[in-house]
Coordinates of C-alpha atoms in Angstrom, one line a residue:
Chain A
M22 CA 143.5 -106.0 -208.6
K23 CA 146.8 -106.8 -210.3
L24 CA 150.3 -106.0 -208.8
S25 CA 151.1 -103.9 -211.8
Q26 CA 148.2 -101.6 -210.9
L27 CA 149.2 -101.3 -207.3
G28 CA 152.9 -100.4 -207.6
E29 CA 155.9 -101.6 -205.7
E30 CA 155.8 -99.2 -202.8
A31 CA 152.2 -99.8 -202.0
L32 CA 152.6 -103.6 -202.4
V33 CA 155.6 -103.6 -200.0
A34 CA 153.6 -101.5 -197.5
R35 CA 150.7 -104.0 -197.6
L36 CA 152.9 -107.1 -197.4
T37 CA 155.1 -105.9 -194.6
H38 CA 152.3 -104.5 -192.4
G39 CA 152.1 -106.3 -189.1
L40 CA 154.6 -109.0 -189.8
P41 CA 155.6 -111.3 -186.9
R42 CA 158.5 -110.0 -184.9
N43 CA 160.4 -111.4 -181.9
E44 CA 162.4 -109.8 -179.1
G45 CA 165.7 -110.3 -181.0
L46 CA 164.7 -108.0 -183.8
L47 CA 165.8 -104.4 -183.2
V48 CA 165.0 -102.9 -186.7
G49 CA 162.7 -104.6 -189.1
P50 CA 161.7 -104.0 -192.7
G51 CA 162.2 -100.5 -194.1
D52 CA 165.9 -99.7 -193.6
D53 CA 168.8 -100.9 -195.7
C54 CA 169.2 -103.9 -193.4
A55 CA 167.4 -105.5 -190.5
V56 CA 169.2 -105.3 -187.2
A57 CA 169.1 -108.2 -184.7
G58 CA 170.7 -108.9 -181.4
R59 CA 170.5 -107.9 -177.7
R60 CA 169.9 -104.2 -177.4
N61 CA 172.9 -103.6 -175.1
A62 CA 175.3 -106.1 -176.8
P63 CA 178.6 -104.6 -178.2
F64 CA 177.8 -105.9 -181.7
W65 CA 174.6 -106.2 -183.6
T66 CA 173.9 -108.5 -186.5
L67 CA 172.8 -107.0 -189.9
L68 CA 170.6 -109.0 -192.2
K69 CA 169.8 -108.3 -195.9
T70 CA 168.5 -110.1 -198.9
D71 CA 168.3 -109.0 -202.6
C72 CA 168.0 -110.7 -206.0
V73 CA 168.9 -110.3 -209.6
I74 CA 166.8 -111.8 -212.3
E75 CA 167.5 -112.4 -216.0
G76 CA 165.4 -110.1 -218.1
I77 CA 165.0 -107.6 -215.3
H78 CA 168.5 -106.9 -213.8
F79 CA 170.6 -108.3 -216.6
T80 CA 170.3 -109.9 -220.0
P81 CA 171.3 -113.3 -221.3
E82 CA 174.3 -111.6 -223.0
T83 CA 175.6 -110.1 -219.7
G84 CA 178.8 -111.7 -218.6
F85 CA 177.8 -114.1 -215.8
A86 CA 180.9 -113.2 -213.7
R87 CA 179.6 -109.6 -213.6
V88 CA 176.1 -110.9 -212.6
G89 CA 177.6 -112.8 -209.7
W90 CA 179.6 -109.8 -208.6
K91 CA 176.4 -107.6 -208.7
A92 CA 174.2 -110.1 -206.9
L93 CA 176.5 -110.1 -203.9
A94 CA 177.7 -106.5 -204.1
R95 CA 174.2 -105.1 -203.9
N96 CA 173.8 -106.6 -200.5
V97 CA 177.3 -105.5 -199.4
S98 CA 176.3 -102.0 -200.3
D99 CA 173.4 -102.3 -197.9
I100 CA 175.6 -103.6 -195.1
A101 CA 177.9 -100.6 -195.7
A102 CA 175.0 -98.2 -195.5
M103 CA 174.4 -99.3 -191.9
G104 CA 178.1 -98.8 -191.0
G105 CA 178.8 -102.5 -190.8
L106 CA 181.1 -105.2 -192.2
P107 CA 179.7 -108.1 -194.2
E108 CA 180.3 -111.7 -192.9
H109 CA 178.4 -114.6 -194.4
A110 CA 176.5 -115.0 -197.7
L111 CA 173.8 -117.6 -198.7
V112 CA 173.2 -118.0 -202.4
T113 CA 170.0 -119.3 -204.0
V114 CA 170.2 -119.8 -207.7
A115 CA 167.6 -121.1 -210.2
F116 CA 168.9 -122.2 -213.5
P117 CA 167.2 -123.5 -216.6
G118 CA 168.3 -127.0 -217.5
D119 CA 169.8 -125.9 -220.9
L120 CA 172.1 -123.3 -219.3
A121 CA 175.8 -123.9 -220.1
V122 CA 177.7 -125.2 -217.1
A123 CA 180.4 -122.6 -217.8
K124 CA 177.9 -119.9 -217.2
A125 CA 176.9 -121.2 -213.8
E126 CA 180.6 -121.5 -213.0
A127 CA 181.2 -117.9 -214.1
L128 CA 178.4 -116.7 -211.9
Y129 CA 180.0 -118.4 -208.9
A130 CA 183.4 -117.0 -209.9
G131 CA 181.9 -113.5 -209.7
L132 CA 180.3 -114.2 -206.4
A133 CA 183.6 -115.6 -205.1
R134 CA 185.5 -112.6 -206.3
C135 CA 183.2 -110.2 -204.5
A136 CA 183.3 -112.4 -201.4
G137 CA 187.1 -112.5 -201.4
E138 CA 187.3 -108.7 -201.8
F139 CA 185.2 -108.1 -198.7
G140 CA 186.3 -111.1 -196.5
I141 CA 182.9 -112.7 -196.8
S142 CA 182.3 -116.5 -196.5
L143 CA 180.0 -118.1 -199.1
A144 CA 178.5 -120.1 -196.3
G145 CA 175.8 -122.0 -198.2
G146 CA 173.2 -122.1 -200.8
E147 CA 170.6 -123.8 -202.8
T148 CA 170.5 -124.7 -206.5
A149 CA 167.1 -125.2 -208.1
R150 CA 165.8 -125.7 -211.6
S151 CA 164.1 -122.7 -213.2
P152 CA 161.3 -123.1 -215.7
G153 CA 162.1 -119.6 -216.9
P154 CA 164.8 -117.1 -216.3
V155 CA 168.0 -117.3 -214.3
F156 CA 167.3 -116.1 -210.8
V157 CA 169.9 -115.3 -208.2
S158 CA 169.0 -114.4 -204.6
V159 CA 171.6 -113.6 -202.1
A160 CA 171.2 -113.2 -198.3
L161 CA 174.0 -111.6 -196.4
T162 CA 174.8 -111.2 -192.7
G163 CA 177.0 -108.5 -191.3
R164 CA 178.0 -107.1 -188.0
V165 CA 178.3 -103.6 -186.7
E166 CA 179.4 -102.1 -183.3
R167 CA 176.3 -100.9 -181.5
G168 CA 177.7 -97.3 -181.5
R169 CA 178.4 -97.3 -185.2
C170 CA 175.1 -98.5 -186.6
V171 CA 173.5 -95.8 -188.7
L172 CA 169.8 -95.9 -189.6
R173 CA 167.8 -93.9 -192.1
S174 CA 165.7 -92.4 -189.4
G175 CA 168.1 -90.3 -187.3
G176 CA 168.3 -87.2 -189.6
K177 CA 167.6 -83.8 -188.0
P178 CA 166.5 -80.5 -189.6
G179 CA 169.6 -78.6 -190.6
D180 CA 171.7 -81.7 -191.3
V181 CA 174.0 -81.5 -194.3
L182 CA 173.3 -84.2 -196.9
F183 CA 176.3 -85.7 -198.7
V184 CA 176.7 -88.2 -201.5
T185 CA 179.8 -90.1 -202.4
G186 CA 181.0 -90.6 -206.0
T187 CA 178.9 -89.5 -209.0
L188 CA 175.3 -90.0 -209.9
G189 CA 173.7 -91.2 -213.1
G190 CA 174.7 -93.3 -216.1
S191 CA 175.1 -96.6 -214.1
I192 CA 173.5 -98.6 -216.9
A193 CA 176.6 -98.0 -219.1
G194 CA 178.4 -100.6 -216.9
K195 CA 178.8 -99.4 -213.3
H196 CA 175.6 -101.2 -212.3
L197 CA 177.5 -104.5 -212.8
D198 CA 181.0 -103.5 -211.6
F199 CA 180.4 -101.0 -208.8
M200 CA 182.5 -101.1 -205.6
P201 CA 180.3 -101.1 -202.5
R202 CA 181.4 -98.2 -200.2
V203 CA 182.3 -100.4 -197.2
Q204 CA 185.7 -98.8 -196.6
E205 CA 184.3 -95.2 -196.8
A206 CA 181.3 -96.0 -194.5
R207 CA 183.6 -97.7 -192.0
W208 CA 185.9 -94.6 -192.0
L209 CA 182.8 -92.3 -191.5
T210 CA 181.4 -94.3 -188.6
E211 CA 184.8 -94.7 -187.0
H212 CA 185.4 -90.9 -186.8
F213 CA 182.0 -89.2 -186.9
R214 CA 178.6 -89.5 -185.5
L215 CA 176.4 -89.7 -188.6
H216 CA 172.7 -89.0 -188.1
A217 CA 171.3 -91.1 -191.1
M218 CA 172.7 -93.0 -194.0
M219 CA 171.4 -95.2 -196.9
D220 CA 172.8 -96.5 -200.2
L221 CA 171.5 -95.1 -203.4
S222 CA 169.9 -98.0 -205.3
D223 CA 166.9 -96.3 -207.0
G224 CA 168.4 -92.9 -207.6
L225 CA 168.7 -89.9 -205.4
G226 CA 165.3 -88.7 -206.6
A227 CA 163.6 -91.7 -205.1
D228 CA 165.9 -92.5 -202.2
L229 CA 166.4 -89.0 -200.7
P230 CA 162.6 -88.7 -200.0
R231 CA 162.8 -92.1 -198.3
L232 CA 165.6 -91.0 -195.9
A233 CA 163.8 -87.7 -195.2
R234 CA 160.5 -89.3 -194.5
A235 CA 162.1 -91.9 -192.3
S236 CA 163.7 -89.0 -190.3
G237 CA 160.5 -87.0 -190.2
C238 CA 162.1 -84.2 -192.1
G239 CA 161.8 -82.3 -195.4
F240 CA 164.7 -81.6 -197.6
E241 CA 166.2 -79.1 -200.1
L242 CA 168.6 -79.9 -202.9
N243 CA 171.5 -77.6 -203.9
G244 CA 171.5 -76.8 -207.5
A245 CA 174.5 -78.9 -208.5
L246 CA 174.8 -82.6 -208.2
P247 CA 178.0 -84.6 -208.7
L248 CA 177.0 -86.0 -212.1
T249 CA 178.7 -88.8 -214.0
P250 CA 180.3 -87.2 -217.1
G251 CA 177.7 -87.0 -219.9
C252 CA 174.7 -87.3 -217.6
S253 CA 171.9 -84.7 -217.2
H254 CA 170.7 -83.5 -213.8
E255 CA 167.6 -85.6 -214.4
A256 CA 169.6 -88.7 -215.1
G257 CA 171.6 -88.1 -211.9
L258 CA 168.3 -88.1 -210.0
S259 CA 166.5 -90.9 -211.6
D260 CA 168.8 -93.4 -213.4
G261 CA 169.4 -95.4 -210.2
E262 CA 171.8 -98.2 -209.3
D263 CA 174.5 -95.7 -208.3
F264 CA 175.3 -97.7 -205.1
E265 CA 176.8 -94.7 -203.5
L266 CA 176.3 -93.5 -200.0
L267 CA 173.8 -90.8 -199.0
F268 CA 174.2 -89.6 -195.5
A269 CA 173.2 -86.8 -193.1
A270 CA 175.4 -85.1 -190.5
S271 CA 175.3 -82.0 -188.4
P272 CA 176.8 -78.9 -189.9
R273 CA 179.7 -79.0 -187.5
Q274 CA 180.4 -82.7 -188.3
A275 CA 180.0 -82.0 -192.0
A276 CA 182.8 -79.4 -192.0
R277 CA 185.1 -81.8 -190.3
I278 CA 184.2 -84.7 -192.6
E279 CA 185.0 -82.6 -195.6
Q280 CA 188.3 -81.5 -194.2
S281 CA 189.5 -84.9 -193.4
W282 CA 188.0 -87.0 -196.2
P283 CA 190.9 -89.3 -197.1
F284 CA 189.6 -91.0 -200.3
A285 CA 191.3 -88.8 -202.9
T286 CA 189.8 -90.5 -205.9
L287 CA 186.2 -90.6 -204.7
P288 CA 184.3 -87.3 -204.6
L289 CA 182.3 -86.3 -201.6
T290 CA 179.7 -83.7 -202.3
R291 CA 177.2 -81.7 -200.3
V292 CA 173.9 -82.1 -202.2
G293 CA 171.5 -80.4 -199.8
L294 CA 170.0 -80.1 -196.4
L295 CA 167.3 -81.8 -194.3
T296 CA 164.6 -79.3 -193.3
A297 CA 161.8 -78.9 -190.8
N298 CA 159.2 -79.0 -193.5
T299 CA 156.6 -81.6 -193.8
P300 CA 158.1 -84.8 -195.0
P301 CA 157.5 -85.5 -198.6
S302 CA 154.1 -87.1 -198.9
T303 CA 155.1 -89.6 -201.6
L304 CA 158.1 -91.8 -202.3
H305 CA 157.6 -92.1 -206.0
G306 CA 160.7 -90.3 -207.1
F307 CA 162.2 -87.1 -208.4
D308 CA 159.1 -85.9 -210.2
H309 CA 157.4 -85.4 -206.8
F310 CA 159.8 -82.9 -205.5
A311 CA 160.8 -79.5 -206.7
S312 CA 163.4 -80.1 -209.4
P313 CA 166.2 -77.6 -209.8
P314 CA 166.9 -76.4 -213.3
R315 CA 168.0 -79.2 -215.6
D316 CA 171.3 -77.7 -216.4
A317 CA 172.2 -76.7 -212.9
Chain B
M297 CA 177.9 -128.9 -221.5
K298 CA 174.4 -128.1 -220.3
L299 CA 173.4 -128.3 -216.6
S300 CA 170.8 -130.9 -217.5
Q301 CA 173.6 -133.3 -218.6
L302 CA 175.7 -132.7 -215.5
G303 CA 173.0 -133.3 -212.8
E304 CA 172.4 -131.4 -209.6
E305 CA 174.9 -133.2 -207.3
A306 CA 177.8 -132.8 -209.7
L307 CA 176.9 -129.2 -210.3
V308 CA 176.7 -128.4 -206.6
A309 CA 180.1 -130.1 -206.1
R310 CA 181.6 -128.0 -208.8
L311 CA 180.1 -124.7 -207.7
T312 CA 180.9 -125.1 -204.0
H313 CA 184.5 -126.3 -204.5
G314 CA 187.0 -123.8 -202.9
L315 CA 184.5 -121.1 -202.1
P316 CA 185.8 -118.2 -200.0
R317 CA 185.6 -118.8 -196.2
N318 CA 186.4 -116.6 -193.2
E319 CA 187.3 -117.4 -189.7
G320 CA 183.7 -117.0 -188.4
L321 CA 182.5 -119.9 -190.6
L322 CA 182.6 -123.1 -188.6
V323 CA 180.6 -125.3 -191.0
G324 CA 180.2 -124.4 -194.7
P325 CA 178.2 -125.9 -197.5
G326 CA 177.1 -129.5 -197.3
D327 CA 175.2 -129.8 -194.1
D328 CA 171.6 -128.9 -193.5
C329 CA 172.7 -125.4 -192.4
A330 CA 176.0 -123.4 -192.3
V331 CA 177.3 -122.8 -188.8
A332 CA 178.9 -119.5 -187.8
G333 CA 180.4 -118.0 -184.7
R334 CA 183.3 -118.2 -182.4
R335 CA 184.3 -121.9 -181.8
N336 CA 184.0 -121.6 -178.0
A337 CA 181.0 -119.4 -177.8
P338 CA 178.0 -120.7 -175.9
F339 CA 175.7 -120.3 -178.9
W340 CA 176.4 -120.7 -182.6
T341 CA 174.5 -119.1 -185.5
L342 CA 172.8 -121.3 -188.1
L343 CA 172.2 -120.1 -191.6
K344 CA 170.1 -121.6 -194.3
T345 CA 168.5 -120.6 -197.6
D346 CA 166.0 -122.4 -199.8
C347 CA 163.5 -121.5 -202.5
V348 CA 160.2 -122.6 -204.0
I349 CA 159.4 -121.9 -207.7
E350 CA 156.1 -122.0 -209.5
G351 CA 156.0 -124.8 -212.0
I352 CA 158.7 -126.8 -210.0
H353 CA 157.6 -126.8 -206.3
F354 CA 154.0 -125.7 -206.7
T355 CA 151.5 -125.0 -209.5
P356 CA 149.5 -121.8 -210.2
E357 CA 146.5 -123.5 -208.7
T358 CA 148.2 -124.2 -205.3
G359 CA 146.8 -122.1 -202.5
F360 CA 149.4 -119.3 -202.0
A361 CA 149.0 -119.4 -198.2
R362 CA 150.2 -123.0 -198.3
V363 CA 153.1 -121.9 -200.6
G364 CA 154.1 -119.3 -198.1
W365 CA 154.0 -121.8 -195.3
K366 CA 156.1 -124.3 -197.3
A367 CA 158.7 -121.7 -198.3
L368 CA 159.6 -120.9 -194.7
A369 CA 158.9 -124.3 -193.2
R370 CA 161.5 -126.0 -195.5
N371 CA 164.1 -123.8 -193.9
V372 CA 162.8 -124.3 -190.4
S373 CA 163.1 -128.0 -190.9
D374 CA 166.8 -127.6 -191.7
I375 CA 167.3 -125.5 -188.5
A376 CA 165.6 -128.3 -186.6
A377 CA 167.9 -130.9 -188.1
M378 CA 170.9 -129.1 -186.6
G379 CA 169.2 -129.1 -183.1
G380 CA 168.5 -125.3 -183.3
L381 CA 165.8 -122.8 -182.9
P382 CA 164.9 -120.5 -185.8
E383 CA 165.1 -116.7 -185.3
H384 CA 165.0 -114.3 -188.3
A385 CA 163.8 -114.8 -191.8
L386 CA 164.5 -112.8 -195.0
V387 CA 162.1 -113.2 -197.9
T388 CA 162.8 -112.5 -201.5
V389 CA 159.8 -112.8 -203.9
A390 CA 159.6 -112.2 -207.6
F391 CA 156.1 -111.8 -208.9
P392 CA 154.8 -111.3 -212.4
G393 CA 153.0 -108.0 -212.9
D394 CA 149.7 -109.6 -213.7
L395 CA 149.6 -111.6 -210.4
A396 CA 146.5 -110.8 -208.2
V397 CA 147.4 -108.7 -205.2
A398 CA 145.3 -111.1 -203.1
K399 CA 147.7 -114.0 -204.1
A400 CA 150.7 -112.0 -202.9
E401 CA 148.9 -111.2 -199.7
A402 CA 148.0 -114.9 -199.2
L403 CA 151.6 -115.9 -199.7
Y404 CA 152.7 -113.5 -197.0
A405 CA 149.9 -114.7 -194.7
G406 CA 151.3 -118.2 -195.0
L407 CA 154.8 -117.0 -194.3
A408 CA 153.5 -115.1 -191.3
R409 CA 151.6 -118.1 -190.0
C410 CA 154.7 -120.3 -190.1
A411 CA 156.8 -117.5 -188.5
G412 CA 154.2 -117.0 -185.7
E413 CA 154.2 -120.8 -185.1
F414 CA 157.9 -120.9 -184.5
G415 CA 158.6 -117.4 -182.9
I416 CA 160.4 -116.3 -186.1
S417 CA 160.6 -112.6 -187.0
L418 CA 160.1 -111.7 -190.7
A419 CA 163.0 -109.3 -190.6
G420 CA 163.2 -108.1 -194.1
G421 CA 162.8 -108.9 -197.7
E422 CA 162.9 -107.9 -201.3
T423 CA 160.1 -107.7 -203.8
A424 CA 161.0 -107.9 -207.5
R425 CA 159.2 -108.3 -210.8
S426 CA 159.5 -111.7 -212.4
P427 CA 159.4 -112.0 -216.2
G428 CA 158.3 -115.6 -215.7
P429 CA 157.1 -117.8 -212.7
V430 CA 156.6 -116.8 -209.1
F431 CA 159.8 -117.3 -207.2
V432 CA 160.1 -117.3 -203.4
S433 CA 163.5 -117.5 -201.7
V434 CA 163.8 -117.5 -197.9
A435 CA 166.9 -117.2 -195.8
L436 CA 166.7 -118.1 -192.2
T437 CA 168.9 -117.7 -189.2
G438 CA 168.8 -119.7 -186.1
R439 CA 170.7 -120.4 -182.9
V440 CA 171.9 -123.5 -181.2
E441 CA 173.8 -124.2 -178.0
R442 CA 177.3 -125.3 -178.9
G443 CA 176.8 -128.6 -177.1
R444 CA 173.5 -129.4 -178.9
C445 CA 174.5 -128.7 -182.5
V446 CA 174.2 -132.0 -184.5
L447 CA 176.0 -132.4 -187.9
R448 CA 175.6 -135.1 -190.5
S449 CA 179.1 -136.1 -190.1
G450 CA 179.3 -137.6 -186.6
G451 CA 177.8 -141.0 -187.2
K452 CA 179.7 -144.1 -186.1
P453 CA 179.6 -147.7 -187.2
G454 CA 177.0 -149.5 -185.1
D455 CA 174.8 -146.4 -184.6
V456 CA 171.1 -147.0 -184.7
L457 CA 169.3 -145.0 -187.4
F458 CA 165.9 -143.5 -186.6
V459 CA 163.3 -141.6 -188.5
T460 CA 160.3 -139.7 -187.2
G461 CA 156.9 -139.9 -188.7
T462 CA 156.0 -141.8 -191.9
L463 CA 157.6 -141.8 -195.3
G464 CA 156.2 -141.4 -198.7
G465 CA 153.1 -139.8 -200.3
S466 CA 154.0 -136.3 -199.4
I467 CA 152.8 -135.0 -202.8
A468 CA 149.2 -135.7 -201.7
G469 CA 149.4 -132.6 -199.5
K470 CA 151.9 -133.0 -196.7
H471 CA 154.6 -131.3 -198.8
L472 CA 152.7 -128.1 -198.4
D473 CA 151.4 -128.4 -194.8
F474 CA 154.2 -130.3 -193.0
M475 CA 155.2 -129.4 -189.5
P476 CA 158.9 -129.0 -189.1
R477 CA 160.2 -131.2 -186.3
V478 CA 161.6 -128.4 -184.1
Q479 CA 160.0 -129.5 -180.9
E480 CA 161.2 -133.1 -181.4
A481 CA 164.7 -132.2 -182.3
R482 CA 165.0 -129.9 -179.3
W483 CA 163.8 -132.6 -177.0
L484 CA 166.3 -135.0 -178.5
T485 CA 169.3 -132.6 -178.2
E486 CA 168.2 -131.6 -174.7
H487 CA 168.3 -135.2 -173.4
F488 CA 170.6 -137.2 -175.6
R489 CA 173.9 -136.9 -177.4
L490 CA 173.0 -137.7 -181.0
H491 CA 175.8 -138.5 -183.4
A492 CA 174.3 -137.3 -186.6
M493 CA 171.1 -135.8 -187.9
M494 CA 169.5 -134.4 -191.0
D495 CA 166.0 -133.7 -192.4
L496 CA 164.5 -135.9 -195.1
S497 CA 163.9 -133.6 -198.1
D498 CA 164.8 -135.8 -201.0
G499 CA 163.6 -139.1 -199.6
L500 CA 165.4 -141.6 -197.4
G501 CA 166.8 -143.3 -200.4
A502 CA 168.8 -140.2 -201.4
D503 CA 169.3 -138.7 -198.0
L504 CA 170.5 -141.7 -195.9
P505 CA 173.5 -142.2 -198.3
R506 CA 174.4 -138.6 -197.7
L507 CA 174.4 -138.9 -194.0
A508 CA 176.4 -142.1 -194.2
R509 CA 179.0 -140.7 -196.5
A510 CA 179.4 -137.5 -194.4
S511 CA 180.0 -139.8 -191.5
G512 CA 182.4 -142.0 -193.4
C513 CA 180.2 -145.0 -192.8
G514 CA 178.1 -147.5 -194.8
F515 CA 174.6 -148.4 -193.7
E516 CA 172.0 -151.2 -193.6
L517 CA 168.3 -150.8 -193.7
N518 CA 165.8 -153.0 -191.8
G519 CA 163.1 -154.6 -193.8
A520 CA 160.3 -152.4 -192.7
L521 CA 160.0 -148.7 -193.1
P522 CA 157.3 -146.6 -191.4
L523 CA 155.3 -146.0 -194.5
T524 CA 152.5 -143.5 -195.0
P525 CA 149.3 -145.6 -195.5
G526 CA 148.9 -146.5 -199.1
C527 CA 152.6 -146.0 -200.0
S528 CA 154.9 -148.7 -201.3
H529 CA 158.4 -149.3 -199.8
E530 CA 159.8 -147.7 -203.0
A531 CA 157.6 -144.6 -202.5
G532 CA 158.8 -144.4 -198.9
L533 CA 162.3 -144.3 -200.1
S534 CA 162.0 -142.0 -203.1
D535 CA 159.0 -139.8 -203.0
G536 CA 160.8 -137.1 -201.0
E537 CA 159.6 -134.0 -199.2
D538 CA 158.9 -136.0 -196.0
F539 CA 160.5 -133.3 -193.9
E540 CA 161.0 -135.8 -191.1
L541 CA 164.2 -136.2 -189.0
L542 CA 166.7 -138.9 -189.7
F543 CA 169.2 -139.4 -186.9
A544 CA 171.9 -141.7 -185.6
A545 CA 172.6 -142.6 -182.0
S546 CA 174.6 -145.2 -180.1
P547 CA 172.7 -148.4 -179.3
R548 CA 172.7 -147.5 -175.7
Q549 CA 171.2 -144.0 -176.3
A550 CA 168.8 -145.5 -178.8
A551 CA 167.2 -147.7 -176.3
R552 CA 166.8 -144.8 -173.9
I553 CA 165.3 -142.6 -176.6
E554 CA 162.7 -145.2 -177.5
Q555 CA 161.8 -145.7 -173.8
S556 CA 161.2 -142.0 -173.2
W557 CA 160.0 -140.7 -176.5
P558 CA 157.1 -138.3 -175.4
F559 CA 155.4 -137.5 -178.7
A560 CA 152.5 -140.0 -178.6
T561 CA 151.1 -139.1 -182.0
L562 CA 154.4 -139.1 -183.9
P563 CA 156.0 -142.5 -184.6
L564 CA 159.7 -143.0 -184.0
T565 CA 161.1 -146.0 -185.9
R566 CA 164.5 -147.8 -186.1
V567 CA 165.1 -148.1 -189.8
G568 CA 168.7 -149.5 -189.8
L569 CA 172.3 -149.2 -188.7
L570 CA 175.4 -147.4 -189.8
T571 CA 178.1 -149.9 -190.6
A572 CA 181.9 -149.9 -191.1
N573 CA 181.5 -150.7 -194.8
T574 CA 182.8 -148.5 -197.5
P575 CA 180.6 -145.4 -197.7
P576 CA 178.2 -145.5 -200.6
S577 CA 180.1 -144.3 -203.7
T578 CA 177.1 -142.4 -205.1
L579 CA 174.5 -140.1 -203.7
H580 CA 171.9 -140.6 -206.4
G581 CA 169.3 -142.4 -204.4
F582 CA 167.6 -145.5 -203.6
D583 CA 168.3 -147.4 -206.7
H584 CA 172.0 -147.4 -205.8
F585 CA 171.7 -149.4 -202.7
A586 CA 170.3 -152.8 -202.1
S587 CA 166.6 -152.4 -201.8
P588 CA 164.7 -154.7 -199.4
P589 CA 161.6 -156.4 -200.9
R590 CA 159.0 -154.0 -202.2
D591 CA 156.3 -155.4 -199.9
A592 CA 158.4 -155.4 -196.8

């Protein structure tokens, strides 16, 4: 059987089944980041890797400084989704020999700009030759206070579901220039006890079922999503690469969060509830759960 | 200008010049691993990334379990070269859609075997689609006691240079199946105060000048290298991918190391000395330093 027949979710499930662990690993594959450390230590270490590939995540015409920003910012978004702060990045790049040196430098300028924005050190890397496309893989460490680490799996029936920002239309440019929600997640975990959180990378329609399933819950969506202007409800669910936060909090905490939300230019929207229903049986996206009307 | 005109060393120097750092980064790009942590903490964190690419580091015919072993073991070798123990690995793979599922599973089996051998957790990863070759990037964390961390830069004139194992001929198979020298490096750093250490990935002819330059020293080679049977002196210097340890110790420590070396099946060989000469002005390998006779 070929990978294309199996599908990504099934492949990942096969590949990550029964992997070696050690006593320092608190949370393994399946959440936004892995969590490592001693269980009762004041801080835990967060670990994440991600990649961007020419022809898949960007085109040869994309400005390479934006590619560099995106390659690191995707990982920063995952650290944020755990409630943590990013620390050290490792960068692996594979370049074809005929790439212009200026493009490689622009990529690094974008990586450095993102690192500077979030106080990250570019601690090391590897530069290899690619026989094909440009490939950029970034690994990022972070740290989070034990009491502020938020997993996907802590949601409870009745929890209010929030998203930050607007959904859909990322391909028009935001997917390259997005601002990871570190500041917002840090504020949330400083003042509130969130039950579950993740970042929206594949679209709410694919990611919300993942959070619900990890929490052993079902979910309901409200009619109205915070859509990027010009986007349909369906686009808001399925475009992906929003890199916004999705989180679950008790109704009581939810009301307090809304009252004190201090980020005037960033919308915070209730999009639904976790329920006691059977968790969604599939993770393949918005077409597998009851869609509200398109023009809601 | 194209990358192929610039060369890898010059490219890396350009890309890593002036990268963002933060206070938690003790050693940045340029050693086998980056080192992070508080300066006076009992343990430091080691960080390393590396990659293997189809068509560069292996062929489509290579057994994928061996590719998986190699992809992780390369990083383990770098952790060993700092005197540390590996802890958590993150794996990014990009596969073409027409790859057989069994090959992806074999790759992970090789990764898992190496992880199991060294007590490493496979903590997380990312699976992407490749429009070209198979690409495997691994990031690895490790830890080392502050007093046992060995950099490349601490060598002194008069230090004895040792290598473990034999040099050359790795392409015949060892480059896929090598055993990172964790056990040996841990024994060395437990009992002795090494001045400098690195792993041999590009061949002694390229790597020794790096260690010497990092230490502000020159070097001399003895006539005889510990060559893999069938290999010429030149092959021992330049084949690369030996994944053996190269280290420098004071003459007094050197004698004691030789007397107590407990690894009966692994040769330990004096290959030369660090000197007070001008550091080698170039890092481009064996042809830039005085080669002993071919049949030495």
